[in-house]
Tab-separated table of C-alpha atoms in Angstrom:
chain	number	residue	atom	x	y	z
N	90	MET	CA	-19.120	7.771	-35.102
N	91	ASP	CA	-15.777	7.491	-33.372
N	92	ARG	CA	-15.671	7.956	-29.660
N	93	LYS	CA	-13.070	10.469	-28.561
N	94	ARG	CA	-11.463	9.946	-25.221
N	95	PRO	CA	-11.918	12.840	-22.760
N	96	GLU	CA	-8.675	14.554	-21.901
N	97	ALA	CA	-7.043	13.361	-18.708
N	98	ALA	CA	-4.522	15.154	-16.566
N	99	GLU	CA	-2.087	12.515	-17.727
N	100	ASN	CA	-2.473	10.292	-20.764
N	101	VAL	CA	-0.407	7.128	-20.937
N	102	CYS	CA	-0.545	4.836	-23.947
N	103	PHE	CA	1.730	2.365	-25.659
N	104	SER	CA	1.601	-0.218	-28.403
N	105	ALA	CA	3.393	-2.918	-28.701
N	106	SER	CA	-14.690	-26.703	-20.312
N	107	ASP	CA	-17.856	-25.087	-20.523
N	108	GLY	CA	-20.785	-24.504	-18.098
N	109	SER	CA	-24.363	-23.369	-18.211
N	110	ALA	CA	-25.760	-20.006	-17.278
N	111	SER	CA	-27.973	-19.863	-14.258
N	112	GLU	CA	-31.035	-17.650	-14.080
N	113	SER	CA	-30.645	-14.491	-12.076
N	114	LYS	CA	-32.990	-11.788	-10.953
N	115	GLN	CA	-32.034	-8.298	-12.003
N	116	MET	CA	-31.334	-4.998	-10.323
N	117	ASP	CA	-32.222	-1.857	-12.231
N	118	LEU	CA	-29.335	0.341	-11.195
N	119	TRP	CA	-30.930	3.345	-12.785
N	120	ASN	CA	-34.022	3.200	-10.612
N	121	LEU	CA	-32.135	1.411	-7.862
N	122	GLU	CA	-34.765	-1.133	-6.962
N	123	LEU	CA	-32.965	-4.089	-5.452
N	124	THR	CA	-34.160	-7.660	-5.605
N	125	GLU	CA	-32.464	-10.526	-3.872
N	126	PRO	CA	-30.944	-13.337	-5.926
N	127	GLU	CA	-32.683	-16.696	-6.088
N	128	SER	CA	-29.744	-18.495	-4.558
N	129	ALA	CA	-28.665	-17.572	-1.064
N	130	THR	CA	-25.064	-18.170	-1.968
N	131	ARG	CA	-23.406	-17.078	-5.211
N	132	SER	CA	-20.020	-17.879	-6.659
N	133	VAL	CA	-17.396	-15.346	-5.770
N	134	LEU	CA	-15.858	-13.054	-8.360
N	135	LEU	CA	-12.117	-12.934	-7.838
N	136	SER	CA	-11.158	-9.302	-8.043
N	137	GLN	CA	-8.257	-7.098	-8.663
N	138	GLN	CA	-7.512	-7.003	-4.972
N	139	LEU	CA	-6.335	-10.592	-4.545
N	140	SER	CA	-2.655	-9.682	-4.130
N	141	TYR	CA	-0.366	-9.833	-1.160
N	142	LEU	CA	-2.355	-12.449	0.731
N	143	MET	CA	-5.857	-13.219	-0.420
N	144	LEU	CA	-6.987	-9.648	-0.887
N	145	HIS	CA	-7.545	-9.821	-4.607
N	146	VAL	CA	-9.664	-12.935	-4.224
N	147	LEU	CA	-12.036	-11.602	-1.642
N	148	SER	CA	-12.195	-7.838	-1.887
N	149	LEU	CA	-14.086	-7.849	-5.136
N	150	ALA	CA	-16.251	-10.793	-4.699
N	151	SER	CA	-18.305	-7.615	-5.071
N	152	LEU	CA	-18.500	-7.665	-8.746
N	153	GLU	CA	-20.758	-10.546	-9.563
N	154	PHE	CA	-23.054	-8.713	-11.906
N	155	ASN	CA	-25.990	-11.082	-11.641
N	156	LEU	CA	-27.992	-8.221	-10.176
N	157	ILE	CA	-27.190	-5.634	-12.825
N	158	ALA	CA	-30.042	-4.773	-15.096
N	159	SER	CA	-29.245	-4.688	-18.757
N	160	ASN	CA	-30.226	-1.022	-18.838
N	161	PHE	CA	-27.790	0.052	-16.086
N	162	ILE	CA	-26.339	2.811	-18.216
N	163	ARG	CA	-28.740	4.026	-20.845
N	164	GLY	CA	-27.340	5.423	-24.010
N	165	ASN	CA	-27.169	4.842	-27.710
N	166	ALA	CA	-23.759	3.215	-27.633
N	167	SER	CA	-21.800	3.135	-30.836
N	168	CYS	CA	-18.215	2.576	-31.814
N	169	SER	CA	-17.046	2.707	-35.414
N	170	GLU	CA	-14.092	0.430	-34.834
N	171	SER	CA	-16.451	-2.361	-33.777
N	172	ARG	CA	-19.121	-2.132	-36.450
N	173	GLU	CA	-17.953	-5.080	-38.477
N	174	THR	CA	-20.422	-7.643	-39.680
N	175	MET	CA	-19.244	-11.145	-39.032
N	176	GLY	CA	-19.292	-13.396	-42.036
N	177	SER	CA	-18.936	-17.051	-41.285
N	178	THR	CA	-18.622	-17.979	-37.637
N	179	PRO	CA	-14.979	-18.512	-36.638
N	180	ALA	CA	-14.086	-21.968	-35.420
N	181	THR	CA	-12.009	-20.702	-32.509
N	182	SER	CA	-11.367	-17.721	-30.274
N	183	ARG	CA	-7.768	-16.644	-29.635
N	184	ALA	CA	-7.226	-16.447	-25.882
N	185	LEU	CA	-4.789	-16.058	-23.014
N	186	TYR	CA	-5.086	-19.437	-21.358
N	187	ALA	CA	-3.819	-21.026	-18.134
N	188	ASP	CA	-2.689	-24.498	-19.161
N	189	GLU	CA	-2.459	-27.768	-17.227
N	190	ASP	CA	0.584	-26.469	-15.355
N	191	GLY	CA	-0.929	-23.061	-14.641
N	192	LYS	CA	1.343	-21.445	-17.217
N	193	LEU	CA	-0.087	-18.681	-19.383
N	194	VAL	CA	-0.062	-19.488	-23.084
N	195	VAL	CA	-1.779	-18.247	-26.227
N	196	ARG	CA	-4.371	-20.793	-27.290
N	197	HIS	CA	-7.211	-21.056	-29.767
N	198	VAL	CA	-10.223	-22.221	-27.771
N	199	PRO	CA	-13.583	-23.286	-29.246
N	200	PHE	CA	-15.779	-20.438	-30.445
N	201	PRO	CA	-18.166	-19.739	-27.533
N	202	GLU	CA	-21.739	-20.940	-27.719
N	203	PRO	CA	-24.015	-18.629	-25.695
N	204	GLN	CA	-26.462	-20.299	-23.326
N	205	GLU	CA	-30.014	-19.090	-22.724
N	206	GLY	CA	-29.952	-15.567	-21.306
N	207	GLU	CA	-26.381	-14.930	-22.442
N	208	LEU	CA	-24.942	-12.437	-24.906
N	209	LEU	CA	-22.356	-13.313	-27.533
N	210	ILE	CA	-19.640	-10.668	-27.400
N	211	LYS	CA	-16.906	-9.589	-29.765
N	212	VAL	CA	-14.300	-8.318	-27.306
N	213	LEU	CA	-12.854	-4.898	-28.123
N	214	TYR	CA	-10.755	-4.462	-24.986
N	215	SER	CA	-10.197	-6.496	-21.833
N	216	GLY	CA	-9.015	-5.049	-18.532
N	217	VAL	CA	-5.954	-6.539	-16.840
N	218	ASN	CA	-5.916	-7.007	-13.063
N	219	PRO	CA	-3.389	-8.511	-10.621
N	220	ALA	CA	-5.899	-11.254	-9.826
N	221	ASP	CA	-5.685	-12.564	-13.388
N	222	THR	CA	-2.491	-14.378	-12.441
N	223	LYS	CA	-2.597	-14.378	-8.656
N	224	ILE	CA	-5.627	-16.664	-8.525
N	225	ILE	CA	-3.691	-19.221	-10.559
N	226	GLU	CA	-0.938	-19.256	-7.951
N	227	PHE	CA	-3.240	-19.027	-4.956
N	228	PHE	CA	-5.756	-21.698	-5.959
N	229	GLY	CA	-3.819	-23.754	-8.482
N	230	LEU	CA	-6.403	-23.026	-11.182
N	231	LYS	CA	-5.738	-24.405	-14.649
N	232	ASN	CA	-7.280	-25.079	-18.045
N	233	TYR	CA	-9.311	-21.895	-18.348
N	234	VAL	CA	-9.297	-18.520	-20.125
N	235	ILE	CA	-8.121	-15.756	-17.807
N	236	GLY	CA	-9.630	-12.280	-17.410
N	237	THR	CA	-12.699	-10.890	-15.647
N	238	GLU	CA	-13.622	-7.486	-17.148
N	239	PHE	CA	-14.141	-6.219	-20.690
N	240	CYS	CA	-15.832	-3.927	-23.168
N	241	GLY	CA	-17.191	-5.317	-26.409
N	242	GLU	CA	-19.879	-5.433	-29.069
N	243	VAL	CA	-23.024	-7.536	-28.832
N	244	LEU	CA	-23.284	-9.922	-31.790
N	245	GLU	CA	-26.269	-11.657	-33.317
N	246	SER	CA	-26.973	-15.012	-31.690
N	247	LYS	CA	-29.845	-17.421	-31.155
N	248	THR	CA	-30.121	-16.283	-27.528
N	249	LEU	CA	-30.168	-12.526	-28.187
N	250	ALA	CA	-33.950	-12.278	-28.478
N	251	SER	CA	-34.346	-13.378	-24.861
N	252	THR	CA	-32.426	-10.295	-23.666
N	253	SER	CA	-33.056	-6.551	-23.764
N	254	PHE	CA	-29.966	-5.931	-25.902
N	255	THR	CA	-29.622	-5.631	-29.667
N	256	ALA	CA	-26.777	-6.526	-31.993
N	257	GLY	CA	-24.300	-3.663	-32.160
N	258	ASP	CA	-24.735	-2.502	-28.568
N	259	ILE	CA	-21.459	-1.655	-26.849
N	260	VAL	CA	-21.434	-3.176	-23.384
N	261	ALA	CA	-19.051	-3.666	-20.490
N	262	GLY	CA	-19.134	-5.879	-17.448
N	263	VAL	CA	-17.414	-8.261	-15.099
N	264	LEU	CA	-17.505	-12.042	-15.347
N	265	SER	CA	-17.898	-14.233	-12.288
N	266	GLY	CA	-16.724	-17.757	-12.772
N	267	GLY	CA	-15.722	-18.610	-9.220
N	268	GLN	CA	-13.096	-21.309	-9.032
N	269	ASN	CA	-14.310	-23.208	-12.104
N	270	PRO	CA	-15.145	-20.637	-14.792
N	271	PRO	CA	-16.357	-21.912	-18.176
N	272	LEU	CA	-14.064	-21.158	-21.115
N	273	ARG	CA	-16.599	-18.836	-22.713
N	274	TRP	CA	-16.510	-16.435	-19.748
N	275	GLY	CA	-12.830	-15.505	-19.807
N	276	THR	CA	-12.411	-11.933	-21.056
N	277	HIS	CA	-8.886	-12.104	-22.511
N	278	GLN	CA	-10.090	-13.622	-25.788
N	279	GLU	CA	-11.567	-12.545	-29.123
N	280	PHE	CA	-15.104	-13.786	-28.474
N	281	MET	CA	-16.863	-14.550	-25.206
N	282	THR	CA	-20.294	-14.734	-23.625
N	283	ILE	CA	-21.786	-13.030	-20.602
N	284	ILE	CA	-25.097	-13.427	-18.807
N	285	ALA	CA	-27.121	-10.459	-20.056
N	286	SER	CA	-27.931	-9.157	-16.587
N	287	TRP	CA	-24.194	-8.922	-15.822
N	288	ALA	CA	-23.616	-6.414	-18.633
N	289	TRP	CA	-24.290	-2.688	-18.868
N	290	LYS	CA	-24.519	-0.438	-21.896
N	291	VAL	CA	-21.604	1.916	-22.335
N	292	PRO	CA	-22.748	5.529	-22.825
N	293	GLU	CA	-21.219	7.879	-25.403
N	294	ASN	CA	-19.175	9.794	-22.829
N	295	LEU	CA	-17.230	6.661	-21.903
N	296	PRO	CA	-14.691	5.366	-24.475
N	297	PRO	CA	-14.655	1.564	-24.823
N	298	GLN	CA	-11.024	1.213	-23.772
N	299	ASP	CA	-11.811	3.064	-20.557
N	300	ALA	CA	-15.020	1.126	-19.939
N	301	ALA	CA	-13.060	-2.136	-20.168
N	302	GLY	CA	-11.117	-1.285	-17.029
N	303	LEU	CA	-13.522	0.805	-14.964
N	304	SER	CA	-15.841	-1.707	-13.283
N	305	ILE	CA	-13.505	-3.474	-10.861
N	306	VAL	CA	-11.617	-0.353	-9.815
N	307	GLY	CA	-14.729	1.817	-9.544
N	308	LEU	CA	-16.801	-0.632	-7.548
N	309	THR	CA	-13.965	-1.415	-5.143
N	310	ALA	CA	-13.423	2.253	-4.375
N	311	ALA	CA	-17.153	2.967	-4.153
N	312	THR	CA	-17.955	0.218	-1.679
N	313	GLY	CA	-14.870	1.070	0.379
N	314	LEU	CA	-15.806	4.716	0.798
N	315	PHE	CA	-19.595	4.633	0.870
N	316	ASN	CA	-20.030	1.418	2.855
N	317	ASP	CA	-16.956	0.509	4.885
N	318	ILE	CA	-15.703	4.007	5.658
N	319	GLY	CA	-19.188	5.493	5.667
N	320	LEU	CA	-18.882	8.648	3.583
N	321	PRO	CA	-22.135	10.147	2.305
N	322	LEU	CA	-22.997	9.552	-1.336
N	323	PRO	CA	-22.320	12.296	-3.891
N	324	PRO	CA	-25.383	14.582	-3.896
N	325	SER	CA	-26.245	13.839	-7.541
N	326	VAL	CA	-26.868	10.142	-6.795
N	327	ALA	CA	-28.163	10.484	-3.227
N	328	LYS	CA	-31.761	11.318	-4.124
N	329	GLY	CA	-34.190	9.171	-2.199
N	330	THR	CA	-31.589	7.962	0.300
N	331	PRO	CA	-30.831	9.033	3.883
N	332	ASP	CA	-27.859	10.931	2.417
N	333	GLU	CA	-30.079	13.299	0.453
N	334	GLY	CA	-29.581	16.832	1.724
N	335	VAL	CA	-26.994	15.942	4.372
N	336	ALA	CA	-24.185	18.364	5.118
N	337	ALA	CA	-20.688	17.818	3.790
N	338	PRO	CA	-18.695	15.399	5.969
N	339	GLU	CA	-16.219	16.862	8.432
N	340	GLY	CA	-12.892	15.103	8.555
N	341	THR	CA	-9.847	13.957	6.617
N	342	LEU	CA	-9.448	11.013	4.269
N	343	VAL	CA	-5.937	9.568	4.173
N	344	ILE	CA	-5.134	7.033	1.443
N	345	TRP	CA	-2.069	4.810	1.448
N	346	GLY	CA	-1.503	3.988	-2.217
N	347	GLY	CA	-3.065	7.097	-3.704
N	348	ALA	CA	-1.583	6.374	-7.140
N	349	THR	CA	-2.988	2.847	-7.340
N	350	SER	CA	-6.028	2.473	-9.566
N	351	VAL	CA	-8.301	2.070	-6.542
N	352	GLY	CA	-6.591	4.977	-4.803
N	353	MET	CA	-7.139	7.315	-7.744
N	354	ALA	CA	-10.798	6.339	-7.943
N	355	ALA	CA	-11.206	6.815	-4.185
N	356	ILE	CA	-9.781	10.340	-4.344
N	357	GLN	CA	-12.419	11.281	-6.893
N	358	PHE	CA	-15.311	9.643	-5.076
N	359	ALA	CA	-14.255	11.477	-1.915
N	360	ARG	CA	-14.158	14.779	-3.793
N	361	ALA	CA	-17.649	14.092	-5.142
N	362	ALA	CA	-18.777	13.331	-1.584
N	363	ARG	CA	-17.502	16.812	-0.592
N	364	VAL	CA	-14.575	15.707	1.568
N	365	SER	CA	-12.445	18.842	1.817
N	366	SER	CA	-9.246	17.267	3.175
N	367	ILE	CA	-7.759	14.350	1.208
N	368	ILE	CA	-4.236	13.188	2.057
N	369	THR	CA	-2.445	10.604	-0.069
N	370	ILE	CA	0.741	8.610	0.357
N	371	ALA	CA	2.271	7.802	-3.026
N	372	SER	CA	5.406	8.176	-5.117
N	373	SER	CA	6.479	11.817	-5.292
N	374	LYS	CA	6.370	11.754	-9.096
N	375	ARG	CA	2.590	11.251	-8.903
N	376	HIS	CA	1.814	14.043	-6.445
N	377	GLU	CA	0.933	16.718	-8.999
N	378	TYR	CA	-1.320	14.343	-10.874
N	379	LEU	CA	-3.117	13.278	-7.696
N	380	LYS	CA	-3.745	16.943	-6.945
N	381	THR	CA	-5.693	17.235	-10.202
N	382	LEU	CA	-7.931	14.401	-9.006
N	383	GLY	CA	-8.715	16.100	-5.712
N	384	ALA	CA	-5.887	15.294	-3.295
N	385	THR	CA	-5.147	18.273	-1.064
N	386	GLN	CA	-1.820	17.036	0.302
N	387	SER	CA	0.541	14.185	-0.597
N	388	PHE	CA	3.471	12.455	1.051
N	389	ASP	CA	6.169	10.261	-0.472
N	390	TYR	CA	6.039	6.684	0.759
N	391	ASN	CA	9.800	6.434	0.114
N	392	ASP	CA	10.437	9.041	2.802
N	393	MET	CA	11.859	7.314	5.886
N	394	ASP	CA	9.800	9.618	8.116
N	395	VAL	CA	6.584	9.417	6.133
N	396	THR	CA	4.460	7.929	8.909
N	397	GLU	CA	5.561	10.573	11.400
N	398	LYS	CA	4.909	13.363	8.912
N	399	VAL	CA	1.430	12.086	8.137
N	400	LYS	CA	0.709	11.606	11.823
N	401	SER	CA	1.833	15.145	12.625
N	402	THR	CA	-0.431	16.519	9.909
N	403	LEU	CA	-3.427	14.505	11.078
N	404	GLU	CA	-2.964	15.662	14.664
N	405	SER	CA	-3.764	19.190	13.546
N	406	THR	CA	-6.991	18.216	11.769
N	407	SER	CA	-10.523	18.135	13.130
N	408	GLY	CA	-13.406	15.776	12.569
N	409	THR	CA	-13.224	12.107	11.648
N	410	ILE	CA	-10.129	10.446	10.214
N	411	TRP	CA	-11.002	8.025	7.417
N	412	ALA	CA	-8.041	5.798	6.558
N	413	LEU	CA	-8.007	3.733	3.353
N	414	ASP	CA	-5.291	1.216	2.543
N	415	ALA	CA	-5.526	1.026	-1.250
N	416	ARG	CA	-2.213	-0.810	-1.605
N	417	GLY	CA	-3.445	-3.923	0.126
N	418	SER	CA	-0.537	-5.565	1.902
N	419	PRO	CA	0.397	-6.344	5.505
N	420	GLU	CA	3.131	-3.718	5.201
N	421	SER	CA	0.854	-0.941	3.964
N	422	GLN	CA	-1.714	-1.750	6.640
N	423	ALA	CA	0.939	-1.522	9.358
N	424	LEU	CA	2.411	1.734	8.045
N	425	LEU	CA	-0.948	3.445	7.629
N	426	LYS	CA	-2.083	2.442	11.101
N	427	LYS	CA	1.169	3.786	12.509
N	428	ALA	CA	0.438	7.131	10.836
N	429	ILE	CA	-2.969	7.486	12.513
N	430	PRO	CA	-2.804	9.395	15.826
N	431	GLN	CA	-4.866	8.391	18.841
N	432	HIS	CA	-8.326	9.433	17.813
N	433	ASP	CA	-11.831	8.663	19.012
N	434	LYS	CA	-13.211	9.083	15.499
N	435	ALA	CA	-10.989	7.025	13.227
N	436	VAL	CA	-12.217	4.475	10.687
N	437	LEU	CA	-9.787	2.139	8.913
N	438	ALA	CA	-10.528	0.106	5.768
N	439	SER	CA	-8.332	-1.945	3.458
N	440	VAL	CA	-8.589	-3.673	0.092
N	441	MET	CA	-6.954	-6.636	1.822
N	442	VAL	CA	-9.513	-8.874	3.466
N	443	GLY	CA	-8.285	-11.026	6.315
N	444	GLY	CA	-5.441	-8.770	7.411
N	445	ASP	CA	-5.188	-6.563	10.488
N	446	SER	CA	-8.395	-6.938	12.499
N	447	GLU	CA	-8.591	-3.184	13.106
N	448	TYR	CA	-9.269	-2.692	9.408
N	449	LYS	CA	-12.614	-3.233	7.763
N	450	GLY	CA	-11.967	-5.508	4.792
N	451	ILE	CA	-13.491	-4.032	1.663
N	452	MET	CA	-15.952	-6.656	0.549
N	453	GLY	CA	-18.144	-5.498	-2.283
N	454	ALA	CA	-20.351	-8.590	-2.518
N	455	ARG	CA	-23.160	-6.887	-0.631
N	456	HIS	CA	-26.165	-8.081	-2.606
N	457	PHE	CA	-25.797	-11.814	-2.022
N	458	ASP	CA	-24.328	-14.192	0.532
N	459	VAL	CA	-20.758	-15.225	-0.176
N	460	GLU	CA	-19.191	-18.490	0.838
N	461	PHE	CA	-15.658	-19.222	-0.237
N	462	GLU	CA	-13.436	-22.208	0.410
N	463	LEU	CA	-9.739	-21.503	0.836
N	464	PRO	CA	-6.921	-23.958	0.211
N	465	GLY	CA	-6.888	-26.408	3.093
N	466	GLY	CA	-10.658	-26.488	3.395
N	467	GLN	CA	-11.180	-23.310	5.437
N	468	LYS	CA	-14.454	-21.604	4.585
N	469	MET	CA	-15.200	-17.907	4.797
N	470	SER	CA	-18.622	-16.356	4.406
N	471	TRP	CA	-20.313	-12.966	4.310
N	472	LEU	CA	-24.043	-12.270	4.557
N	473	LYS	CA	-25.776	-10.113	1.986
N	474	ASP	CA	-26.557	-6.495	2.785
N	475	MET	CA	-28.997	-5.037	0.274
N	476	ALA	CA	-28.743	-1.502	1.638
N	477	ALA	CA	-24.976	-1.577	1.177
N	478	ALA	CA	-25.412	-2.905	-2.364
N	479	ASP	CA	-27.636	0.054	-3.180
N	480	ARG	CA	-24.960	2.466	-1.969
N	481	HIS	CA	-22.005	1.145	-3.903
N	482	TRP	CA	-23.960	0.940	-7.158
N	483	ARG	CA	-25.078	4.535	-6.692
N	484	GLY	CA	-21.479	5.598	-6.147
N	485	PHE	CA	-20.318	3.762	-9.258
N	486	ARG	CA	-23.120	5.375	-11.224
N	487	TRP	CA	-21.704	8.803	-10.372
N	488	ALA	CA	-18.387	7.862	-12.021
N	489	VAL	CA	-20.039	6.575	-15.205
N	490	GLU	CA	-22.453	9.497	-15.576
N	491	ASN	CA	-19.735	12.082	-14.982
N	492	TYR	CA	-16.832	10.397	-16.752
N	493	GLY	CA	-14.738	13.086	-18.434
N	494	ALA	CA	-17.171	15.883	-17.552
N	495	PRO	CA	-15.956	19.184	-16.052
N	496	GLY	CA	-15.733	18.663	-12.311
N	497	GLY	CA	-16.619	15.010	-12.782
N	498	TYR	CA	-14.637	11.795	-12.910
N	499	VAL	CA	-11.204	12.450	-14.387
N	500	PRO	CA	-10.442	9.725	-16.952
N	501	THR	CA	-8.127	7.089	-15.579
N	502	PRO	CA	-4.721	6.904	-17.287
N	503	VAL	CA	-5.356	3.979	-19.616
N	504	ARG	CA	-2.539	2.120	-21.338
N	505	VAL	CA	-3.730	0.271	-24.394
N	506	PHE	CA	-1.618	-2.718	-25.384
N	507	GLU	CA	-1.815	-3.676	-29.030
N	508	GLY	CA	0.469	-6.537	-29.971
N	509	SER	CA	1.077	-10.256	-29.848
N	510	GLY	CA	-0.423	-12.658	-27.367
N	511	GLU	CA	3.050	-13.605	-26.160
N	512	ASP	CA	3.896	-9.984	-25.383
N	513	ALA	CA	0.483	-9.519	-23.786
N	514	ILE	CA	1.313	-12.316	-21.342
N	515	LYS	CA	4.451	-10.428	-20.293
N	516	GLU	CA	2.347	-7.345	-19.617
N	517	VAL	CA	-0.169	-9.341	-17.578
N	518	TYR	CA	2.625	-10.563	-15.313
N	519	ASN	CA	3.965	-7.019	-15.034
N	520	VAL	CA	0.590	-5.875	-13.701
N	521	LYS	CA	0.663	-8.713	-11.189
N	522	ASN	CA	3.940	-7.348	-9.850
N	523	MET	CA	2.436	-3.843	-9.597
N	524	GLY	CA	4.943	-2.628	-12.168
N	525	THR	CA	2.504	-0.316	-13.920
N	526	PHE	CA	0.750	3.004	-13.432
N	527	GLY	CA	-2.835	3.480	-14.489
N	528	LYS	CA	-4.960	0.795	-16.071
N	529	LEU	CA	-3.725	-1.687	-18.650
N	530	VAL	CA	-6.200	-2.923	-21.241
N	531	LEU	CA	-5.558	-5.351	-24.077
N	532	LYS	CA	-6.897	-4.563	-27.530
N	533	HIS	CA	-8.421	-7.538	-29.328
N	534	PRO	CA	-7.833	-9.475	-31.399
N	535	LEU	CA	-4.289	-10.026	-30.233
N	536	LYS	CA	-1.820	-10.385	-33.082
């Protein structure tokens, strides 16, 4: 059965060394029973938010899925385009690869061999993020397959029996390879592996191309709003938490970068959390679209007086001011802060970690300790917070359960690239430069 993509307010499409898996305890995100990982410190997942400083490296250290149970999203996933039975095992997997010089090239890498506890995946789509290339520049990484998120089909393998999955399941997830990821974990390739507890089944309401690019964006926005800013969880996922039965929050959420992928997700999470006043700063050509997501008022960031106009509007509001920098740069942090009037109830958060000290850096790695070494030897660390981990997974669950439903999560504008590996590399660099709207995913195999 083919999966049909729910209608969005705007639909944008176009064509055109190995390592071993470590054991990990699981978190059943459906029942939300958290267990701490065996290791006090886990490798950091470099996220979409690395840009403009180190934001993309640190803001989504959040997404190491070693605590996701394999039954995170329950559903009888199927996808006709993926139901091909593999004949003989291919010798190689076609991949986007960072070579010895850090240059992206198309390369045939060895067919991945899953380790114990891993799934062998035929990649259907892989999500493109700015961090795919920024980490190469920032850390000088080389000789590895790029990409961190995907949607694909589980294939038969000698390790499959040790997992709760079956061949044919459609799954999505995020790969965490830290600074030395094994070749088999890169997502921009035909075949890959993933530790089973890092994957989640894709339900029927969520098309595979959308699932490929939802995890990083959704979890960044969820942890930013429900942890750092402190909004209450959407009522449908708040059962059994202190947020159950609480009144709607009183205040205004203002988002700089409302048309970024994180910004668009944040608007919808805020709407689900019953925030009645949502102000965005974005390109004027996106204002009508952002209104369909839940924005109540928008300003053009190209307007020379934009900060004064936003400030004037906020001065007439009541309740708390929640300010989210979804653009993630020193400039956007400075402009947003300038737009916030003197207020005794203002909370500022940014997808850039390590910027202005008045901002809370959105750090989604709440369920394990994080220690990260920067160039030059400087180390940064964050302690685990299991209560915070519970909250951002609940928030993300709302998006998955309500994806495309009336009054639910409006499908993200997804741009599916179908073409050559060489042209795909050009598109990856374009995303790095923030030259795109919506989410870019690559269809595999690349031509």
